[in-house]
Amino acid sequence: MKPSIYITRKLPDVCVAELKEKFDVKMWESEEIAVPQDVLLSEVKKVDALLTVVSDPVTEELLSVASNLKVVANMAVGYDNIDVEAATKRGIYVCNTPDVLTETTADLTFALLLATARRVVEAAEFTKEGKWQSWSPFLLAGHDVHHKTIGICGMGKIGEAVARRAKGFGMEILYHNRTRKPEAEKEIGAKYSSFESLISQSDFVVAMAPLTNETRHMFNAEVFRKMKSTAIFINTSRGAVADEGALYEALEQKEIAGAGLDVFEVEPIASDHPLLQLKNVTALPHIGSASIDTRMAMIHICVENIQRILTGESPKTLVNKSMLETK
Ligand code: DGY
């Protein structure tokens, strides 16, 4: 019997053709609608590999019924949707898709920063809605980006790629990270800063840290209060690094000037969510890595990791590296 794979979202045939030659492949047949958890619970019982997306919760409960499962290949660099500890305990490899999405996600982060500062989305809607009556001095006037201070919280590869873009705009670059990045300091001119000083000095505070127990709600009411009243908060990492209730209050009370959000505590965010009612919020549907080339590259890595593991080779991009020590 061939090893079997369950793919939790419809992917292009060309991406799965190679897998289908060697393995039994079953795929959830919708691109937009997530596989219901009860379906996933029943499918996972039978398979050797799972290809998941960022919105699939791979919980301890799910893993506990997956008696043949050898690998979860997650189509994302982040893996906070997976209980990695529970997977490791059961000898299941967890793989992600780092590197290939770095520049694409940095592009989107910078696009969101520019769009929020210069009110691009609001201005485009205004024009299409026929509201434009005449040129006027402060019509949709926003905030400058060039030569302002950007504060990047979480200086991983994507953070550094954002910093390189900021350098091109002549920005002063501050960063906060668990470890210092001497290469980024030397090559990009980024300055290491304490979190406290970064949030109070930056015109643009950019959340780039992965979601962990330590980073959950790191942007809370107290933090927003310490930001400049002209500051713009950008989040392309995970929604839960910010307390959305506190963010709403800070925007509503004009403690900060705006927010550009690609990620939310609950996704998809409901259209009647208070944050979406604010003019000074630019909201996107978690599209940080969404270029066609990058999404194809991410799928390709997942496919490669699954093939490797099911044929006894080491995975290319492993999250739970301790698995290699125990093998
Ligand atoms: C990631 O890779 O973690 C993104 O959030 C999903 O594209």
PDB file of C-alpha atoms in Angstrom, residues 53-162:
ATOM      1  CA  VAL A  53      -2.226  25.957   5.715  1.00  0.00           C
ATOM      2  CA  VAL A  54      -1.850  28.585   8.386  1.00  0.00           C
ATOM      3  CA  SER A  55      -5.535  28.576   9.353  1.00  0.00           C
ATOM      4  CA  ASP A  56      -5.661  24.849  10.172  1.00  0.00           C
ATOM      5  CA  PRO A  57      -5.338  24.216  13.903  1.00  0.00           C
ATOM      6  CA  VAL A  58      -3.131  21.166  14.310  1.00  0.00           C
ATOM      7  CA  THR A  59      -3.920  20.481  17.925  1.00  0.00           C
ATOM      8  CA  GLU A  60      -2.892  17.835  20.410  1.00  0.00           C
ATOM      9  CA  GLU A  61      -6.383  16.333  19.998  1.00  0.00           C
ATOM     10  CA  LEU A  62      -5.874  16.037  16.236  1.00  0.00           C
ATOM     11  CA  LEU A  63      -2.404  14.580  16.581  1.00  0.00           C
ATOM     12  CA  SER A  64      -3.547  12.074  19.178  1.00  0.00           C
ATOM     13  CA  VAL A  65      -5.712  10.252  16.613  1.00  0.00           C
ATOM     14  CA  ALA A  66      -3.106  10.433  13.840  1.00  0.00           C
ATOM     15  CA  SER A  67      -1.521   7.076  14.442  1.00  0.00           C
ATOM     16  CA  ASN A  68       0.337   6.858  11.082  1.00  0.00           C
ATOM     17  CA  LEU A  69       1.232  10.507  10.716  1.00  0.00           C
ATOM     18  CA  LYS A  70       4.896  11.211  10.054  1.00  0.00           C
ATOM     19  CA  VAL A  71       4.909  14.798   8.865  1.00  0.00           C
ATOM     20  CA  VAL A  72       2.915  18.012   8.962  1.00  0.00           C
ATOM     21  CA  ALA A  73       4.142  20.307   6.191  1.00  0.00           C
ATOM     22  CA  ASN A  74       2.729  23.754   6.897  1.00  0.00           C
ATOM     23  CA  MET A  75       2.481  26.188   4.008  1.00  0.00           C
ATOM     24  CA  ALA A  76       3.805  29.147   6.038  1.00  0.00           C
ATOM     25  CA  VAL A  77       6.948  30.260   7.769  1.00  0.00           C
ATOM     26  CA  GLY A  78       4.940  30.677  10.996  1.00  0.00           C
ATOM     27  CA  TYR A  79       3.738  27.545  12.780  1.00  0.00           C
ATOM     28  CA  ASP A  80       1.763  28.862  15.737  1.00  0.00           C
ATOM     29  CA  ASN A  81      -1.243  26.917  14.358  1.00  0.00           C
ATOM     30  CA  ILE A  82       0.577  23.685  15.220  1.00  0.00           C
ATOM     31  CA  ASP A  83       1.191  22.165  18.628  1.00  0.00           C
ATOM     32  CA  VAL A  84       4.856  21.483  17.839  1.00  0.00           C
ATOM     33  CA  GLU A  85       5.564  20.019  21.270  1.00  0.00           C
ATOM     34  CA  ALA A  86       2.771  17.471  20.899  1.00  0.00           C
ATOM     35  CA  ALA A  87       3.997  16.568  17.403  1.00  0.00           C
ATOM     36  CA  THR A  88       7.584  16.107  18.587  1.00  0.00           C
ATOM     37  CA  LYS A  89       6.397  13.924  21.469  1.00  0.00           C
ATOM     38  CA  ARG A  90       4.745  11.647  18.906  1.00  0.00           C
ATOM     39  CA  GLY A  91       7.758  11.612  16.557  1.00  0.00           C
ATOM     40  CA  ILE A  92       6.007  13.702  13.888  1.00  0.00           C
ATOM     41  CA  TYR A  93       8.115  16.063  11.796  1.00  0.00           C
ATOM     42  CA  VAL A  94       6.834  19.640  11.485  1.00  0.00           C
ATOM     43  CA  CYS A  95       8.061  21.559   8.429  1.00  0.00           C
ATOM     44  CA  ASN A  96       7.557  25.182   7.405  1.00  0.00           C
ATOM     45  CA  THR A  97       8.440  27.352   4.384  1.00  0.00           C
ATOM     46  CA  PRO A  98      11.079  29.900   5.411  1.00  0.00           C
ATOM     47  CA  ASP A  99      13.244  32.048   3.103  1.00  0.00           C
ATOM     48  CA  VAL A 100      11.169  31.839  -0.096  1.00  0.00           C
ATOM     49  CA  LEU A 101       8.647  34.343   1.264  1.00  0.00           C
ATOM     50  CA  THR A 102      11.043  36.824   2.878  1.00  0.00           C
ATOM     51  CA  GLU A 103      11.193  39.486   0.158  1.00  0.00           C
ATOM     52  CA  THR A 104       7.538  39.118  -0.851  1.00  0.00           C
ATOM     53  CA  THR A 105       6.354  39.586   2.728  1.00  0.00           C
ATOM     54  CA  ALA A 106       8.679  42.560   3.168  1.00  0.00           C
ATOM     55  CA  ASP A 107       7.225  44.112  -0.019  1.00  0.00           C
ATOM     56  CA  LEU A 108       3.708  43.750   1.361  1.00  0.00           C
ATOM     57  CA  THR A 109       4.731  45.109   4.762  1.00  0.00           C
ATOM     58  CA  PHE A 110       6.183  48.184   3.141  1.00  0.00           C
ATOM     59  CA  ALA A 111       3.189  48.545   0.806  1.00  0.00           C
ATOM     60  CA  LEU A 112       0.895  48.450   3.840  1.00  0.00           C
ATOM     61  CA  LEU A 113       3.025  51.004   5.660  1.00  0.00           C
ATOM     62  CA  LEU A 114       2.927  53.356   2.659  1.00  0.00           C
ATOM     63  CA  ALA A 115      -0.781  52.772   2.054  1.00  0.00           C
ATOM     64  CA  THR A 116      -1.654  53.503   5.682  1.00  0.00           C
ATOM     65  CA  ALA A 117       0.568  56.580   5.948  1.00  0.00           C
ATOM     66  CA  ARG A 118      -0.580  58.088   2.646  1.00  0.00           C
ATOM     67  CA  ARG A 119      -4.220  56.911   2.919  1.00  0.00           C
ATOM     68  CA  VAL A 120      -3.977  55.144  -0.432  1.00  0.00           C
ATOM     69  CA  VAL A 121      -6.915  52.776   0.032  1.00  0.00           C
ATOM     70  CA  GLU A 122      -9.190  55.514   1.344  1.00  0.00           C
ATOM     71  CA  ALA A 123      -8.163  57.816  -1.530  1.00  0.00           C
ATOM     72  CA  ALA A 124      -8.755  55.137  -4.166  1.00  0.00           C
ATOM     73  CA  GLU A 125     -12.234  54.395  -2.778  1.00  0.00           C
ATOM     74  CA  PHE A 126     -12.995  58.136  -2.606  1.00  0.00           C
ATOM     75  CA  THR A 127     -12.123  58.559  -6.294  1.00  0.00           C
ATOM     76  CA  LYS A 128     -14.100  55.525  -7.462  1.00  0.00           C
ATOM     77  CA  GLU A 129     -17.118  56.573  -5.396  1.00  0.00           C
ATOM     78  CA  GLY A 130     -17.241  59.882  -7.330  1.00  0.00           C
ATOM     79  CA  LYS A 131     -16.577  62.000  -4.223  1.00  0.00           C
ATOM     80  CA  TRP A 132     -13.784  64.078  -5.774  1.00  0.00           C
ATOM     81  CA  GLN A 133     -15.023  67.617  -6.331  1.00  0.00           C
ATOM     82  CA  SER A 134     -11.852  69.686  -6.726  1.00  0.00           C
ATOM     83  CA  TRP A 135      -8.177  69.727  -5.855  1.00  0.00           C
ATOM     84  CA  SER A 136      -7.938  70.977  -2.297  1.00  0.00           C
ATOM     85  CA  PRO A 137      -4.953  71.726  -0.057  1.00  0.00           C
ATOM     86  CA  PHE A 138      -5.490  69.024   2.538  1.00  0.00           C
ATOM     87  CA  LEU A 139      -7.604  66.554   0.609  1.00  0.00           C
ATOM     88  CA  LEU A 140      -6.672  63.112   1.994  1.00  0.00           C
ATOM     89  CA  ALA A 141      -3.385  64.475   3.309  1.00  0.00           C
ATOM     90  CA  GLY A 142      -1.476  61.810   5.196  1.00  0.00           C
ATOM     91  CA  HIS A 143       1.874  61.279   6.870  1.00  0.00           C
ATOM     92  CA  ASP A 144       5.315  61.337   5.292  1.00  0.00           C
ATOM     93  CA  VAL A 145       7.319  58.135   5.265  1.00  0.00           C
ATOM     94  CA  HIS A 146      10.680  59.295   3.940  1.00  0.00           C
ATOM     95  CA  HIS A 147      13.210  60.317   6.570  1.00  0.00           C
ATOM     96  CA  LYS A 148      10.905  59.263   9.426  1.00  0.00           C
ATOM     97  CA  THR A 149      11.793  56.690  12.085  1.00  0.00           C
ATOM     98  CA  ILE A 150      10.756  53.074  11.665  1.00  0.00           C
ATOM     99  CA  GLY A 151      10.875  50.689  14.641  1.00  0.00           C
ATOM    100  CA  ILE A 152      10.979  47.016  13.716  1.00  0.00           C
ATOM    101  CA  CYS A 153      10.033  44.621  16.521  1.00  0.00           C
ATOM    102  CA  GLY A 154      11.364  41.214  15.559  1.00  0.00           C
ATOM    103  CA  MET A 155      14.462  41.407  13.383  1.00  0.00           C
ATOM    104  CA  GLY A 156      14.353  38.066  11.624  1.00  0.00           C
ATOM    105  CA  LYS A 157      14.922  37.719   7.888  1.00  0.00           C
ATOM    106  CA  ILE A 158      11.683  39.503   7.021  1.00  0.00           C
ATOM    107  CA  GLY A 159      12.447  42.286   9.512  1.00  0.00           C
ATOM    108  CA  GLU A 160      15.836  42.813   7.878  1.00  0.00           C
ATOM    109  CA  ALA A 161      14.242  42.869   4.421  1.00  0.00           C
ATOM    110  CA  VAL A 162      11.808  45.549   5.646  1.00  0.00           C
TER     111      VAL A 162
END
